[in-house]
Coordinates of N, CA and C in Angstrom, one line a residue:
M815 N 1.1 -0.8 0.4 CA 0.6 0.2 0.4 C 0.4 1.5 0.0
A816 N 2.0 1.3 -1.4 CA 2.7 2.7 -1.2 C 2.0 3.3 -1.7
K817 N 2.6 4.5 -0.8 CA 1.3 6.1 -1.5 C 2.0 6.5 -2.9
Y818 N 3.4 6.4 -3.2 CA 4.6 7.2 -4.3 C 4.2 5.3 -4.8
K819 N 5.1 5.8 -5.9 CA 5.7 4.9 -7.1 C 6.6 4.6 -6.6
T820 N 7.6 3.5 -6.3 CA 8.8 3.1 -5.5 C 9.9 3.6 -7.4
S821 N 11.0 4.4 -7.2 CA 11.7 4.5 -7.8 C 12.5 2.8 -8.5
R822 N 12.8 3.2 -9.9 CA 14.2 2.3 -10.5 C 15.1 1.8 -9.6
A823 N 15.6 2.9 -8.6 CA 16.8 3.0 -8.0 C 16.8 1.9 -6.5
N824 N 15.7 2.6 -5.7 CA 15.0 1.4 -5.1 C 14.5 -0.2 -4.9
T825 N 14.1 0.0 -6.1 CA 13.9 -1.2 -7.4 C 15.0 -2.2 -7.4
H826 N 16.0 -1.8 -8.2 CA 17.2 -2.9 -8.4 C 17.7 -3.1 -7.0
S827 N 17.8 -2.0 -6.0 CA 18.6 -2.2 -4.6 C 18.0 -3.6 -4.3
R828 N 16.7 -3.4 -4.4 CA 16.2 -5.0 -3.5 C 16.3 -5.6 -3.8
R829 N 16.6 -5.8 -5.4 CA 16.2 -6.9 -5.8 C 17.8 -7.4 -6.2
A830 N 18.9 -6.8 -5.8 CA 20.5 -6.9 -5.6 C 20.1 -8.1 -5.4
N831 N 19.7 -8.2 -4.1 CA 19.6 -9.4 -3.5 C 19.2 -10.5 -3.1
W832 N 18.5 -10.7 -4.5 CA 17.8 -12.0 -5.2 C 19.2 -12.7 -6.8
K833 N 20.2 -13.5 -5.3 CA 20.5 -14.5 -5.7 C 20.8 -15.7 -6.3
A834 N 20.7 -16.2 -7.2 CA 21.0 -17.5 -8.0 C 21.9 -18.3 -7.4
S835 N 21.9 -19.8 -6.0 CA 23.2 -19.9 -5.7 C 23.2 -21.2 -6.6
A836 N 24.6 -22.5 -6.7 CA 24.5 -23.2 -7.1 C 24.0 -24.6 -6.4
A837 N 23.6 -25.6 -6.5 CA 23.5 -26.7 -5.8 C 25.1 -27.7 -4.9
P838 N 24.5 -27.8 -4.0 CA 25.3 -28.2 -3.9 C 25.6 -30.4 -3.7
T839 N 26.8 -30.6 -4.7 CA 26.6 -32.0 -4.8 C 27.8 -33.0 -3.8
T840 N 28.0 -34.3 -3.2 CA 28.3 -34.1 -3.7 C 29.1 -35.2 -4.2
T841 N 30.3 -37.0 -3.6 CA 30.8 -37.4 -4.7 C 30.5 -38.5 -4.6
C842 N 30.4 -39.5 -5.7 CA 29.7 -40.9 -5.7 C 30.6 -41.5 -5.2
P843 N 30.2 -42.8 -4.2 CA 30.9 -43.2 -3.4 C 31.4 -44.3 -4.5
N844 N 31.1 -44.9 -5.5 CA 31.0 -46.2 -6.7 C 32.3 -45.5 -7.8
C845 N 31.9 -44.2 -8.3 CA 33.2 -43.7 -9.5 C 33.6 -42.4 -8.7
G846 N 33.5 -41.8 -7.7 CA 33.8 -40.6 -7.0 C 33.0 -39.2 -8.4
A847 N 32.5 -39.1 -9.0 CA 31.8 -38.1 -9.8 C 31.0 -37.1 -8.9
P848 N 31.7 -35.9 -9.3 CA 30.3 -35.4 -8.4 C 28.6 -35.3 -8.8
T849 N 27.4 -35.6 -7.4 CA 26.2 -35.5 -8.4 C 25.5 -34.8 -7.2
L850 N 24.5 -34.7 -7.4 CA 23.5 -34.5 -6.3 C 22.9 -35.0 -5.0
S851 N 22.4 -34.5 -4.0 CA 22.0 -35.5 -3.5 C 21.0 -36.0 -3.3
H852 N 20.4 -37.1 -2.4 CA 19.7 -38.3 -3.2 C 19.4 -38.2 -4.5
M853 N 20.1 -38.2 -5.4 CA 20.1 -39.0 -6.8 C 20.7 -39.9 -7.4
A854 N 20.7 -40.3 -8.0 CA 21.5 -41.1 -8.4 C 21.8 -40.5 -9.8
C855 N 23.4 -40.4 -9.5 CA 24.5 -40.5 -10.1 C 24.5 -40.7 -11.8
P856 N 24.7 -39.2 -12.3 CA 24.0 -39.7 -13.6 C 25.6 -40.3 -14.4
S857 N 26.6 -40.5 -14.0 CA 28.2 -40.5 -15.1 C 27.4 -43.0 -14.5
C858 N 28.2 -43.2 -13.6 CA 27.6 -44.3 -13.4 C 26.2 -44.9 -12.9
G859 N 25.8 -44.5 -12.5 CA 23.8 -44.6 -12.6 C 23.9 -44.7 -11.2
S860 N 24.4 -45.3 -10.3 CA 24.4 -46.1 -8.6 C 24.1 -44.8 -7.6
F861 N 22.9 -45.8 -6.8 CA 22.1 -45.1 -5.7 C 21.8 -46.4 -4.7
R862 N 22.8 -45.5 -3.9 CA 22.9 -46.7 -2.2 C 23.4 -47.6 -2.9
G863 N 24.1 -47.6 -3.3 CA 24.8 -49.5 -3.6 C 23.7 -50.4 -5.1
R864 N 22.8 -49.5 -5.3 CA 21.6 -50.5 -6.7 C 22.6 -49.1 -7.7
V865 N 22.2 -50.4 -9.1 CA 22.5 -49.1 -10.4 C 21.6 -49.4 -10.5
Y866 N 20.6 -47.9 -11.4 CA 19.8 -47.6 -12.2 C 19.8 -47.3 -13.5
R867 N 20.1 -48.8 -14.4 CA 20.5 -48.2 -15.7 C 19.5 -46.7 -16.0
E868 N 18.1 -46.3 -15.6 CA 18.2 -45.4 -17.1 C 18.5 -44.2 -16.7
A869 N 19.3 -43.7 -15.3 CA 20.1 -43.0 -14.6 C 20.8 -42.4 -15.8
I870 N 21.7 -43.7 -16.2 CA 23.0 -43.6 -17.0 C 22.2 -42.4 -18.1
Q871 N 23.2 -41.2 -18.3 CA 23.2 -40.8 -19.5 C 23.7 -41.1 -20.7
S872 N 22.4 -40.3 -21.8 CA 22.4 -40.8 -23.2 C 22.8 -40.0 -24.3
A873 N 23.2 -40.2 -25.5 CA 22.7 -39.0 -26.7 C 21.8 -39.3 -26.9
H874 N 21.4 -37.7 -26.8 CA 19.2 -37.7 -26.7 C 19.6 -37.5 -28.5
T875 N 18.8 -38.7 -29.0 CA 18.4 -38.8 -30.5 C 16.8 -38.7 -30.4
K876 N 16.0 -38.2 -31.8 CA 14.9 -37.5 -31.7 C 14.2 -39.0 -32.5

């Protein structure tokens, strides 16, 4: 309920704090590649001792 229009400088200085941060990664215990937490490893496909073949990255074809 602002009585006056917020200036661009005030708007930009307020929005300057909205920064994206990189997702924290862990190392895969099987192959040592960096992986996201609670996700299967993209390089070897293992998660919690099991291997999921669907998680292995493949070349995208149409």
